[in-house]
PDB file of C-alpha atoms and ligand atoms in Angstrom:
ATOM      1  CA  UNK A   1     -21.023 -65.204 -53.744  1.00  0.00           C
ATOM      2  CA  UNK A   2     -21.996 -63.888 -57.161  1.00  0.00           C
ATOM      3  CA  UNK A   3     -20.818 -65.748 -60.275  1.00  0.00           C
ATOM      4  CA  UNK A   4     -17.799 -63.521 -60.709  1.00  0.00           C
ATOM      5  CA  UNK A   5     -16.891 -62.207 -57.242  1.00  0.00           C
ATOM      6  CA  UNK A   6     -15.832 -58.599 -56.885  1.00  0.00           C
ATOM      7  CA  UNK A   7     -12.609 -58.397 -54.931  1.00  0.00           C
ATOM      8  CA  UNK A   8     -10.919 -55.203 -53.676  1.00  0.00           C
ATOM      9  CA  UNK A   9      -7.655 -55.929 -51.875  1.00  0.00           C
ATOM     10  CA  UNK A  10      -6.426 -52.491 -50.772  1.00  0.00           C
ATOM     11  CA  UNK A  11      -8.410 -50.094 -48.549  1.00  0.00           C
ATOM     12  CA  UNK A  12      -7.736 -47.768 -45.622  1.00  0.00           C
ATOM     13  CA  UNK A  13      -9.769 -46.919 -42.517  1.00  0.00           C
ATOM     14  CA  UNK A  14      -9.357 -44.484 -39.647  1.00  0.00           C
ATOM     15  CA  UNK A  15      -6.823 -46.979 -38.243  1.00  0.00           C
ATOM     16  CA  UNK A  16      -4.519 -45.088 -40.628  1.00  0.00           C
ATOM     17  CA  UNK A  17      -5.297 -42.338 -43.135  1.00  0.00           C
ATOM     18  CA  UNK A  18      -8.762 -43.331 -44.334  1.00  0.00           C
ATOM     19  CA  UNK A  19     -11.875 -41.455 -43.226  1.00  0.00           C
ATOM     20  CA  UNK A  20     -14.289 -44.355 -42.562  1.00  0.00           C
ATOM     21  CA  UNK A  21     -13.970 -46.330 -39.345  1.00  0.00           C
ATOM     22  CA  UNK A  22     -13.197 -50.040 -39.868  1.00  0.00           C
ATOM     23  CA  UNK A  23     -16.873 -50.846 -39.195  1.00  0.00           C
ATOM     24  CA  UNK A  24     -18.062 -48.201 -41.666  1.00  0.00           C
ATOM     25  CA  UNK A  25     -15.523 -49.471 -44.195  1.00  0.00           C
ATOM     26  CA  UNK A  26     -16.825 -53.048 -44.239  1.00  0.00           C
ATOM     27  CA  UNK A  27     -20.417 -51.824 -44.403  1.00  0.00           C
ATOM     28  CA  UNK A  28     -19.547 -49.530 -47.301  1.00  0.00           C
ATOM     29  CA  UNK A  29     -17.757 -52.421 -49.023  1.00  0.00           C
ATOM     30  CA  UNK A  30     -20.891 -54.549 -48.819  1.00  0.00           C
ATOM     31  CA  UNK A  31     -23.055 -51.661 -50.049  1.00  0.00           C
ATOM     32  CA  UNK A  32     -20.686 -51.204 -53.009  1.00  0.00           C
ATOM     33  CA  UNK A  33     -21.411 -54.783 -54.036  1.00  0.00           C
ATOM     34  CA  UNK A  34     -18.017 -56.211 -53.122  1.00  0.00           C
ATOM     35  CA  UNK A  35     -17.761 -59.896 -52.180  1.00  0.00           C
ATOM     36  CA  UNK A  36     -14.251 -59.629 -50.749  1.00  0.00           C
ATOM     37  CA  UNK A  37     -12.492 -56.634 -49.211  1.00  0.00           C
ATOM     38  CA  UNK A  38      -9.054 -56.366 -47.645  1.00  0.00           C
ATOM     39  CA  UNK A  39      -8.379 -53.850 -44.886  1.00  0.00           C
ATOM     40  CA  UNK A  40      -4.800 -52.664 -45.411  1.00  0.00           C
ATOM     41  CA  UNK A  41      -4.062 -49.748 -43.124  1.00  0.00           C
ATOM     42  CA  UNK A  42      -0.569 -48.285 -43.067  1.00  0.00           C
ATOM     43  CA  UNK A  43       1.712 -50.115 -40.617  1.00  0.00           C
ATOM     44  CA  UNK A  44      -1.031 -51.350 -38.295  1.00  0.00           C
ATOM     45  CA  UNK A  45      -3.485 -54.162 -37.656  1.00  0.00           C
ATOM     46  CA  UNK A  46      -5.569 -52.041 -35.265  1.00  0.00           C
ATOM     47  CA  UNK A  47      -8.551 -52.042 -37.648  1.00  0.00           C
ATOM     48  CA  UNK A  48      -8.831 -55.820 -37.854  1.00  0.00           C
ATOM     49  CA  UNK A  49     -10.967 -56.477 -34.763  1.00  0.00           C
ATOM     50  CA  UNK A  50     -13.516 -53.690 -35.279  1.00  0.00           C
ATOM     51  CA  UNK A  51     -13.823 -54.643 -38.970  1.00  0.00           C
ATOM     52  CA  UNK A  52     -14.392 -58.298 -38.040  1.00  0.00           C
ATOM     53  CA  UNK A  53     -17.032 -57.420 -35.459  1.00  0.00           C
ATOM     54  CA  UNK A  54     -18.978 -55.355 -37.985  1.00  0.00           C
ATOM     55  CA  UNK A  55     -18.580 -57.717 -40.954  1.00  0.00           C
ATOM     56  CA  UNK A  56     -21.860 -57.774 -42.929  1.00  0.00           C
ATOM     57  CA  UNK A  57     -23.368 -61.064 -44.092  1.00  0.00           C
ATOM     58  CA  UNK A  58     -21.974 -62.232 -47.411  1.00  0.00           C
ATOM     59  CA  UNK A  59     -18.783 -60.184 -47.256  1.00  0.00           C
ATOM     60  CA  UNK A  60     -15.374 -61.820 -46.836  1.00  0.00           C
ATOM     61  CA  UNK A  61     -12.647 -59.903 -45.045  1.00  0.00           C
ATOM     62  CA  UNK A  62      -8.962 -60.283 -45.756  1.00  0.00           C
ATOM     63  CA  UNK A  63      -6.927 -58.907 -42.908  1.00  0.00           C
ATOM     64  CA  UNK A  64      -3.838 -57.119 -44.136  1.00  0.00           C
ATOM     65  CA  UNK A  65      -1.638 -54.061 -43.883  1.00  0.00           C
ATOM     66  CA  UNK A  66       0.327 -51.733 -46.138  1.00  0.00           C
ATOM     67  CA  UNK A  67       3.864 -51.661 -44.822  1.00  0.00           C
ATOM     68  CA  UNK A  68       6.093 -48.587 -45.256  1.00  0.00           C
ATOM     69  CA  UNK A  69       9.308 -49.855 -46.820  1.00  0.00           C
ATOM     70  CA  UNK A  70      12.433 -48.466 -48.356  1.00  0.00           C
ATOM     71  CA  UNK A  71      14.912 -49.712 -50.923  1.00  0.00           C
ATOM     72  CA  UNK A  72      18.434 -48.729 -49.981  1.00  0.00           C
ATOM     73  CA  UNK A  73      19.963 -49.543 -53.372  1.00  0.00           C
ATOM     74  CA  UNK A  74      19.899 -45.869 -54.371  1.00  0.00           C
ATOM     75  CA  UNK A  75      20.854 -42.684 -52.584  1.00  0.00           C
ATOM     76  CA  UNK A  76      18.578 -41.310 -51.243  1.00  0.00           C
ATOM     77  CA  UNK A  77      16.700 -44.545 -50.545  1.00  0.00           C
ATOM     78  CA  UNK A  78      13.414 -45.028 -52.428  1.00  0.00           C
ATOM     79  CA  UNK A  79      10.202 -45.318 -50.352  1.00  0.00           C
ATOM     80  CA  UNK A  80       7.770 -48.036 -51.384  1.00  0.00           C
ATOM     81  CA  UNK A  81       4.668 -49.782 -50.068  1.00  0.00           C
ATOM     82  CA  UNK A  82       4.288 -53.486 -49.452  1.00  0.00           C
ATOM     83  CA  UNK A  83       0.814 -54.950 -49.039  1.00  0.00           C
ATOM     84  CA  UNK A  84       0.794 -57.928 -46.697  1.00  0.00           C
ATOM     85  CA  UNK A  85      -2.166 -60.296 -46.442  1.00  0.00           C
ATOM     86  CA  UNK A  86      -3.204 -62.848 -43.837  1.00  0.00           C
ATOM     87  CA  UNK A  87      -0.081 -62.656 -41.710  1.00  0.00           C
ATOM     88  CA  UNK A  88       0.061 -63.503 -38.002  1.00  0.00           C
ATOM     89  CA  UNK A  89      -0.547 -60.178 -36.215  1.00  0.00           C
ATOM     90  CA  UNK A  90       1.301 -61.494 -33.142  1.00  0.00           C
ATOM     91  CA  UNK A  91       4.528 -62.286 -34.970  1.00  0.00           C
ATOM     92  CA  UNK A  92       7.003 -60.610 -32.553  1.00  0.00           C
ATOM     93  CA  UNK A  93       9.513 -59.377 -35.148  1.00  0.00           C
ATOM     94  CA  UNK A  94       6.877 -57.927 -37.440  1.00  0.00           C
ATOM     95  CA  UNK A  95       5.010 -56.326 -34.514  1.00  0.00           C
ATOM     96  CA  UNK A  96       8.272 -54.734 -33.328  1.00  0.00           C
ATOM     97  CA  UNK A  97       9.009 -53.307 -36.775  1.00  0.00           C
ATOM     98  CA  UNK A  98       5.489 -51.915 -37.247  1.00  0.00           C
ATOM     99  CA  UNK A  99       5.607 -50.355 -33.786  1.00  0.00           C
ATOM    100  CA  UNK A 100       8.935 -48.742 -34.588  1.00  0.00           C
ATOM    101  CA  UNK A 101       7.649 -47.371 -37.919  1.00  0.00           C
ATOM    102  CA  UNK A 102       4.524 -45.912 -36.306  1.00  0.00           C
ATOM    103  CA  UNK A 103       6.623 -44.165 -33.645  1.00  0.00           C
ATOM    104  CA  UNK A 104       8.945 -42.826 -36.354  1.00  0.00           C
ATOM    105  CA  UNK A 105       5.915 -41.508 -38.260  1.00  0.00           C
ATOM    106  CA  UNK A 106       4.847 -39.490 -35.205  1.00  0.00           C
ATOM    107  CA  UNK A 107       8.305 -38.080 -34.757  1.00  0.00           C
ATOM    108  CA  UNK A 108       8.516 -37.189 -38.455  1.00  0.00           C
ATOM    109  CA  UNK A 109       5.052 -35.613 -38.440  1.00  0.00           C
ATOM    110  CA  UNK A 110       6.061 -33.431 -35.525  1.00  0.00           C
ATOM    111  CA  UNK A 111       9.210 -32.354 -37.394  1.00  0.00           C
ATOM    112  CA  UNK A 112       7.183 -31.500 -40.529  1.00  0.00           C
ATOM    113  CA  UNK A 113       4.917 -29.354 -38.360  1.00  0.00           C
ATOM    114  CA  UNK A 114       7.988 -27.659 -36.849  1.00  0.00           C
ATOM    115  CA  UNK A 115       9.199 -26.800 -40.378  1.00  0.00           C
ATOM    116  CA  UNK A 116       5.797 -25.346 -41.256  1.00  0.00           C
ATOM    117  CA  UNK A 117       5.661 -23.344 -38.029  1.00  0.00           C
ATOM    118  CA  UNK A 118       9.190 -22.017 -38.577  1.00  0.00           C
ATOM    119  CA  UNK A 119       7.796 -20.474 -41.768  1.00  0.00           C
ATOM    120  CA  UNK A 120       4.969 -18.867 -39.813  1.00  0.00           C
ATOM    121  CA  UNK A 121       2.307 -21.398 -40.794  1.00  0.00           C
ATOM    122  CA  UNK A 122      -0.044 -21.873 -37.878  1.00  0.00           C
ATOM    123  CA  UNK A 123      -0.632 -25.604 -37.689  1.00  0.00           C
ATOM    124  CA  UNK A 124      -0.365 -27.466 -34.393  1.00  0.00           C
ATOM    125  CA  UNK A 125       0.966 -30.950 -33.850  1.00  0.00           C
ATOM    126  CA  UNK A 126      -1.301 -31.902 -30.895  1.00  0.00           C
ATOM    127  CA  UNK A 127      -4.340 -31.070 -33.019  1.00  0.00           C
ATOM    128  CA  UNK A 128      -3.022 -33.106 -35.956  1.00  0.00           C
ATOM    129  CA  UNK A 129      -2.207 -36.076 -33.746  1.00  0.00           C
ATOM    130  CA  UNK A 130      -5.696 -35.839 -32.248  1.00  0.00           C
ATOM    131  CA  UNK A 131      -7.087 -35.825 -35.814  1.00  0.00           C
ATOM    132  CA  UNK A 132      -5.480 -39.220 -36.392  1.00  0.00           C
ATOM    133  CA  UNK A 133      -7.488 -40.458 -33.374  1.00  0.00           C
ATOM    134  CA  UNK A 134      -4.966 -43.093 -32.371  1.00  0.00           C
ATOM    135  CA  UNK A 135      -4.517 -44.412 -35.911  1.00  0.00           C
ATOM    136  CA  UNK A 136      -1.238 -44.431 -37.830  1.00  0.00           C
ATOM    137  CA  UNK A 137      -0.469 -40.780 -38.484  1.00  0.00           C
ATOM    138  CA  UNK A 138       0.589 -39.619 -41.955  1.00  0.00           C
ATOM    139  CA  UNK A 139       0.815 -36.637 -44.237  1.00  0.00           C
ATOM    140  CA  UNK A 140      -2.937 -36.796 -45.032  1.00  0.00           C
ATOM    141  CA  UNK A 141      -3.565 -35.756 -41.413  1.00  0.00           C
ATOM    142  CA  UNK A 142      -1.236 -32.782 -41.826  1.00  0.00           C
ATOM    143  CA  UNK A 143      -2.989 -32.022 -45.122  1.00  0.00           C
ATOM    144  CA  UNK A 144      -6.277 -31.764 -43.211  1.00  0.00           C
ATOM    145  CA  UNK A 145      -4.723 -29.167 -40.901  1.00  0.00           C
ATOM    146  CA  UNK A 146      -3.583 -27.137 -43.935  1.00  0.00           C
ATOM    147  CA  UNK A 147      -7.128 -27.320 -45.313  1.00  0.00           C
ATOM    148  CA  UNK A 148      -8.631 -26.282 -41.951  1.00  0.00           C
ATOM    149  CA  UNK A 149      -6.206 -23.337 -41.855  1.00  0.00           C
ATOM    150  CA  UNK A 150      -7.441 -22.280 -45.314  1.00  0.00           C
ATOM    151  CA  UNK A 151      -3.954 -22.608 -46.831  1.00  0.00           C
ATOM    152  CA  UNK A 152      -4.935 -25.180 -49.445  1.00  0.00           C
ATOM    153  CA  UNK A 153      -8.299 -26.266 -50.790  1.00  0.00           C
ATOM    154  CA  UNK A 154      -7.768 -29.997 -51.277  1.00  0.00           C
ATOM    155  CA  UNK A 155      -5.607 -32.925 -50.175  1.00  0.00           C
ATOM    156  CA  UNK A 156      -4.177 -33.066 -53.688  1.00  0.00           C
ATOM    157  CA  UNK A 157      -3.058 -29.451 -53.374  1.00  0.00           C
ATOM    158  CA  UNK A 158      -1.533 -30.188 -49.968  1.00  0.00           C
ATOM    159  CA  UNK A 159       0.590 -32.886 -51.650  1.00  0.00           C
ATOM    160  CA  UNK A 160       1.884 -30.389 -54.224  1.00  0.00           C
ATOM    161  CA  UNK A 161       5.561 -29.325 -54.372  1.00  0.00           C
ATOM    162  CA  UNK A 162       5.020 -26.152 -52.301  1.00  0.00           C
ATOM    163  CA  UNK A 163       3.676 -28.188 -49.408  1.00  0.00           C
ATOM    164  CA  UNK A 164       3.931 -31.810 -48.252  1.00  0.00           C
ATOM    165  CA  UNK A 165       5.032 -33.150 -51.626  1.00  0.00           C
ATOM    166  CA  UNK A 166       8.423 -31.462 -51.621  1.00  0.00           C
ATOM    167  CA  UNK A 167       9.079 -28.322 -49.618  1.00  0.00           C
ATOM    168  CA  UNK A 168       7.796 -29.723 -46.329  1.00  0.00           C
ATOM    169  CA  UNK A 169       8.487 -33.376 -47.059  1.00  0.00           C
ATOM    170  CA  UNK A 170      10.664 -35.411 -44.722  1.00  0.00           C
ATOM    171  CA  UNK A 171      11.548 -39.089 -45.077  1.00  0.00           C
ATOM    172  CA  UNK A 172      10.125 -41.736 -42.762  1.00  0.00           C
ATOM    173  CA  UNK A 173      12.193 -44.435 -41.096  1.00  0.00           C
ATOM    174  CA  UNK A 174      10.798 -47.341 -43.009  1.00  0.00           C
ATOM    175  CA  UNK A 175      11.609 -51.044 -43.112  1.00  0.00           C
ATOM    176  CA  UNK A 176      14.182 -52.353 -45.557  1.00  0.00           C
ATOM    177  CA  UNK A 177      12.005 -53.930 -48.243  1.00  0.00           C
ATOM    178  CA  UNK A 178      13.912 -57.237 -48.354  1.00  0.00           C
ATOM    179  CA  UNK A 179      13.577 -57.535 -44.587  1.00  0.00           C
ATOM    180  CA  UNK A 180       9.872 -56.746 -44.815  1.00  0.00           C
ATOM    181  CA  UNK A 181       9.228 -59.426 -47.471  1.00  0.00           C
ATOM    182  CA  UNK A 182      11.006 -62.016 -45.324  1.00  0.00           C
ATOM    183  CA  UNK A 183       9.190 -60.946 -42.138  1.00  0.00           C
ATOM    184  CA  UNK A 184       5.783 -61.123 -43.840  1.00  0.00           C
ATOM    185  CA  UNK A 185       6.508 -64.610 -45.204  1.00  0.00           C
ATOM    186  CA  UNK A 186       7.892 -65.754 -41.851  1.00  0.00           C
ATOM    187  CA  UNK A 187       4.604 -64.596 -40.294  1.00  0.00           C
ATOM    188  CA  UNK A 188       2.660 -66.722 -42.807  1.00  0.00           C
ATOM    189  CA  UNK A 189       1.627 -63.680 -44.855  1.00  0.00           C
ATOM    190  CA  UNK A 190       1.544 -62.997 -48.567  1.00  0.00           C
ATOM    191  CA  UNK A 191       3.475 -59.890 -49.721  1.00  0.00           C
ATOM    192  CA  UNK A 192       2.334 -57.887 -52.756  1.00  0.00           C
ATOM    193  CA  UNK A 193       4.118 -54.772 -54.026  1.00  0.00           C
ATOM    194  CA  UNK A 194       1.618 -51.857 -53.989  1.00  0.00           C
ATOM    195  CA  UNK A 195       1.442 -49.525 -57.029  1.00  0.00           C
ATOM    196  CA  UNK A 196       5.044 -50.408 -58.059  1.00  0.00           C
ATOM    197  CA  UNK A 197       5.083 -48.239 -61.170  1.00  0.00           C
ATOM    198  CA  UNK A 198       3.323 -45.122 -59.870  1.00  0.00           C
ATOM    199  CA  UNK A 199       5.673 -42.508 -61.282  1.00  0.00           C
ATOM    200  CA  UNK A 200       3.137 -39.811 -60.421  1.00  0.00           C
ATOM    201  CA  UNK A 201       3.723 -40.502 -56.705  1.00  0.00           C
ATOM    202  CA  UNK A 202       7.489 -40.022 -56.941  1.00  0.00           C
ATOM    203  CA  UNK A 203      10.527 -42.128 -57.718  1.00  0.00           C
ATOM    204  CA  UNK A 204      10.028 -45.781 -58.605  1.00  0.00           C
ATOM    205  CA  UNK A 205      12.332 -48.780 -58.360  1.00  0.00           C
ATOM    206  CA  UNK A 206      13.860 -50.646 -61.320  1.00  0.00           C
ATOM    207  CA  UNK A 207      12.421 -53.935 -62.578  1.00  0.00           C
ATOM    208  CA  UNK A 208      15.644 -55.672 -61.508  1.00  0.00           C
ATOM    209  CA  UNK A 209      14.798 -54.916 -57.881  1.00  0.00           C
ATOM    210  CA  UNK A 210      11.357 -56.466 -58.344  1.00  0.00           C
ATOM    211  CA  UNK A 211      13.035 -59.599 -59.728  1.00  0.00           C
ATOM    212  CA  UNK A 212      15.313 -59.689 -56.663  1.00  0.00           C
ATOM    213  CA  UNK A 213      12.296 -59.317 -54.367  1.00  0.00           C
ATOM    214  CA  UNK A 214      10.517 -62.138 -56.201  1.00  0.00           C
ATOM    215  CA  UNK A 215      13.557 -64.306 -55.478  1.00  0.00           C
ATOM    216  CA  UNK A 216      13.205 -63.730 -51.717  1.00  0.00           C
ATOM    217  CA  UNK A 217       9.451 -64.289 -51.517  1.00  0.00           C
ATOM    218  CA  UNK A 218       7.454 -61.453 -53.067  1.00  0.00           C
ATOM    219  CA  UNK A 219       4.164 -63.003 -54.215  1.00  0.00           C
ATOM    220  CA  UNK A 220       2.609 -60.398 -56.450  1.00  0.00           C
ATOM    221  CA  UNK A 221       2.339 -56.965 -57.996  1.00  0.00           C
ATOM    222  CA  UNK A 222      -0.548 -54.504 -57.863  1.00  0.00           C
ATOM    223  CA  UNK A 223      -1.147 -53.554 -61.493  1.00  0.00           C
ATOM    224  CA  UNK A 224      -4.590 -51.961 -61.652  1.00  0.00           C
ATOM    225  CA  UNK A 225      -4.417 -48.860 -59.462  1.00  0.00           C
ATOM    226  CA  UNK A 226      -5.498 -45.278 -60.129  1.00  0.00           C
ATOM    227  CA  UNK A 227      -1.911 -44.042 -59.870  1.00  0.00           C
ATOM    228  CA  UNK A 228      -0.842 -46.243 -62.815  1.00  0.00           C
ATOM    229  CA  UNK A 229      -1.375 -45.124 -66.403  1.00  0.00           C
ATOM    230  CA  UNK A 230      -2.667 -47.782 -68.838  1.00  0.00           C
ATOM    231  CA  UNK A 231       0.917 -48.245 -70.096  1.00  0.00           C
ATOM    232  CA  UNK A 232       2.191 -48.666 -66.523  1.00  0.00           C
ATOM    233  CA  UNK A 233      -0.515 -51.250 -65.805  1.00  0.00           C
ATOM    234  CA  UNK A 234       0.438 -53.201 -68.906  1.00  0.00           C
ATOM    235  CA  UNK A 235       4.105 -53.052 -67.955  1.00  0.00           C
ATOM    236  CA  UNK A 236       3.412 -54.370 -64.450  1.00  0.00           C
ATOM    237  CA  UNK A 237       1.293 -57.200 -65.862  1.00  0.00           C
ATOM    238  CA  UNK A 238       4.010 -58.209 -68.304  1.00  0.00           C
ATOM    239  CA  UNK A 239       6.680 -58.099 -65.598  1.00  0.00           C
ATOM    240  CA  UNK A 240       4.529 -60.214 -63.270  1.00  0.00           C
ATOM    241  CA  UNK A 241       4.108 -62.721 -66.096  1.00  0.00           C
ATOM    242  CA  UNK A 242       7.861 -62.928 -66.634  1.00  0.00           C
ATOM    243  CA  UNK A 243       8.558 -63.381 -62.928  1.00  0.00           C
ATOM    244  CA  UNK A 244       5.668 -65.752 -62.204  1.00  0.00           C
ATOM    245  CA  UNK A 245       4.052 -63.271 -59.791  1.00  0.00           C
ATOM    246  CA  UNK A 246       0.324 -62.862 -59.268  1.00  0.00           C
ATOM    247  CA  UNK A 247      -1.375 -59.620 -60.269  1.00  0.00           C
ATOM    248  CA  UNK A 248      -3.877 -57.618 -58.224  1.00  0.00           C
ATOM    249  CA  UNK A 249      -6.095 -54.611 -58.862  1.00  0.00           C
ATOM    250  CA  UNK A 250      -7.495 -52.501 -56.053  1.00  0.00           C
ATOM    251  CA  UNK A 251      -9.028 -49.160 -55.217  1.00  0.00           C
ATOM    252  CA  UNK A 252      -6.652 -48.039 -52.432  1.00  0.00           C
ATOM    253  CA  UNK A 253      -9.787 -46.408 -51.010  1.00  0.00           C
ATOM    254  CA  UNK A 254      -9.137 -43.680 -48.403  1.00  0.00           C
ATOM    255  CA  UNK A 255     -12.674 -42.328 -47.863  1.00  0.00           C
ATOM    256  CA  UNK A 256     -12.848 -38.592 -48.505  1.00  0.00           C
ATOM    257  CA  UNK A 257      -9.046 -38.205 -48.358  1.00  0.00           C
ATOM    258  CA  UNK A 258      -9.062 -39.402 -51.985  1.00  0.00           C
ATOM    259  CA  UNK A 259     -11.659 -39.414 -54.735  1.00  0.00           C
ATOM    260  CA  UNK A 260     -11.364 -43.099 -55.708  1.00  0.00           C
ATOM    261  CA  UNK A 261     -14.351 -45.311 -54.849  1.00  0.00           C
ATOM    262  CA  UNK A 262     -14.451 -48.786 -53.347  1.00  0.00           C
ATOM    263  CA  UNK A 263     -14.250 -51.404 -56.086  1.00  0.00           C
ATOM    264  CA  UNK A 264     -12.956 -48.908 -58.658  1.00  0.00           C
ATOM    265  CA  UNK A 265     -10.324 -51.551 -59.480  1.00  0.00           C
ATOM    266  CA  UNK A 266     -10.620 -55.232 -58.625  1.00  0.00           C
ATOM    267  CA  UNK A 267      -8.599 -58.438 -58.465  1.00  0.00           C
ATOM    268  CA  UNK A 268      -9.305 -61.570 -60.520  1.00  0.00           C
ATOM    269  CA  UNK A 269     -10.621 -64.538 -58.508  1.00  0.00           C
ATOM    270  CA  UNK A 270      -7.687 -66.639 -59.766  1.00  0.00           C
ATOM    271  CA  UNK A 271      -5.141 -64.265 -58.220  1.00  0.00           C
ATOM    272  CA  UNK A 272      -7.211 -64.098 -55.041  1.00  0.00           C
ATOM    273  CA  UNK A 273      -7.247 -67.903 -54.786  1.00  0.00           C
ATOM    274  CA  UNK A 274      -3.484 -67.905 -55.154  1.00  0.00           C
ATOM    275  CA  UNK A 275      -3.133 -65.488 -52.244  1.00  0.00           C
ATOM    276  CA  UNK A 276      -5.295 -67.755 -50.091  1.00  0.00           C
ATOM    277  CA  UNK A 277      -3.303 -70.812 -51.148  1.00  0.00           C
ATOM    278  CA  UNK A 278       0.007 -69.154 -50.272  1.00  0.00           C
ATOM    279  CA  UNK A 279      -1.115 -67.873 -46.858  1.00  0.00           C
ATOM    280  CA  UNK A 280       0.283 -69.655 -43.825  1.00  0.00           C
ATOM    281  CA  UNK A 281      -3.038 -70.329 -42.186  1.00  0.00           C
ATOM    282  CA  UNK A 282      -2.766 -68.369 -38.922  1.00  0.00           C
ATOM    283  CA  UNK A 283      -5.095 -65.617 -40.111  1.00  0.00           C
ATOM    284  CA  UNK A 284      -7.800 -67.010 -42.376  1.00  0.00           C
ATOM    285  CA  UNK A 285     -10.448 -65.292 -44.431  1.00  0.00           C
ATOM    286  CA  UNK A 286     -13.306 -64.134 -42.245  1.00  0.00           C
ATOM    287  CA  UNK A 287     -16.806 -64.407 -43.678  1.00  0.00           C
ATOM    288  CA  UNK A 288     -19.766 -62.360 -42.579  1.00  0.00           C
TER     289      UNK A 288
HETATM  290  P1  LIG B 301       2.841 -40.709 -45.628  1.00  0.00           P
HETATM  291  O1  LIG B 301       2.482 -42.156 -45.400  1.00  0.00           O
HETATM  292  O2  LIG B 301       2.762 -39.923 -44.388  1.00  0.00           O
HETATM  293  O3  LIG B 301       4.148 -40.544 -46.349  1.00  0.00           O
HETATM  294  O4  LIG B 301       1.731 -40.143 -46.596  1.00  0.00           O
HETATM  295  C1  LIG B 301       1.463 -40.842 -47.787  1.00  0.00           C
HETATM  296  C2  LIG B 301      -0.038 -41.042 -47.930  1.00  0.00           C
HETATM  297  O5  LIG B 301      -0.579 -39.847 -48.412  1.00  0.00           O
HETATM  298  C3  LIG B 301      -0.413 -42.107 -48.960  1.00  0.00           C
HETATM  299  O6  LIG B 301      -0.619 -43.334 -48.350  1.00  0.00           O
HETATM  300  C4  LIG B 301      -1.698 -41.574 -49.509  1.00  0.00           C
HETATM  301  O7  LIG B 301      -2.742 -41.973 -48.685  1.00  0.00           O
HETATM  302  C5  LIG B 301      -1.588 -40.102 -49.375  1.00  0.00           C
HETATM  303  N1  LIG B 301      -1.190 -39.412 -50.608  1.00  0.00           N
HETATM  304  C6  LIG B 301      -0.006 -39.472 -51.226  1.00  0.00           C
HETATM  305  N2  LIG B 301       0.020 -38.674 -52.311  1.00  0.00           N
HETATM  306  C7  LIG B 301      -1.195 -38.105 -52.368  1.00  0.00           C
HETATM  307  C8  LIG B 301      -1.803 -37.183 -53.262  1.00  0.00           C
HETATM  308  N3  LIG B 301      -1.159 -36.688 -54.301  1.00  0.00           N
HETATM  309  N4  LIG B 301      -3.072 -36.820 -53.004  1.00  0.00           N
HETATM  310  C9  LIG B 301      -3.732 -37.308 -51.940  1.00  0.00           C
HETATM  311  N5  LIG B 301      -3.210 -38.180 -51.071  1.00  0.00           N
HETATM  312  C10 LIG B 301      -1.967 -38.576 -51.286  1.00  0.00           C
HETATM  313 FE1  LIG B 302      -2.513 -43.691 -47.397  1.00  0.00          FE
HETATM  314 FE1  LIG B 303       0.334 -47.036 -50.886  1.00  0.00          FE
HETATM  315 ZN1  LIG B 304      -2.753 -47.597 -49.656  1.00  0.00          ZN
END
């Protein structure tokens, strides 16, 4: 490892809505000069094995996931993302919840497509599902269909208010965030709140909720993320300090579905060591 290791703890592969396969992702991570990369696909661990098998020499892999959660303290409930590291992928309760969420995503995707088709927009669900190639399906896959149909030019445009951002947006059936934090801890994992202050993505939760989550086992907050402004990053850091939570920074790389590059934001080795120390030991760090 280099003197100051470069650590990126949030990336996506084709196991969800990224565009690099898990094997390509770990190779790209090594080529980008990262020492540690976490694979954190939405609601699945399907990328873990292929990433492990392809792990280049010198790269450490943290196996994780980004879990679709919801806070029911407001009406309508607020969607949020929980990163979970080094949990037992065979934990029955967690597996059952992730399976349920993935099925609900398919059902919701099909309903979004039905809404689009009712307005005369010629996108087809079987094609979109095939585009996800067995990975967790999400709006980025529908965005690709809108691009292929020539209706929008970019993914960003597809997430605008006229399309998947508002007009054709439907909620997912996510996991109650308190339940998710407890399930991740019970599975030996370390839960970190992804981009908690990203107002540009939609509604955010109050700091009081984050304090309540810390009380039931939340380990950390992702501060350095492209969807946070400098002021939002500073706020998250200060809040983490108050609550005794660790702070991460990560790219949230999605291949060509987003413009951000691997390693664009990184996590301090001290925070990384804390994640390792808090992990339950079933799923260790894998080194290539
Ligand atoms: P879903 O999980 O189906 O609700 O879709 C959310 C996913 O879409 C996120 O995980 C991002 O990968 C992606 N996404 C959200 N907002 C945008 C945006 N404005 N531009 C591009 N991708 C986005
Ligand atoms: Fe995503
Ligand atoms: Fe996210
Ligand atoms: Zn993500």
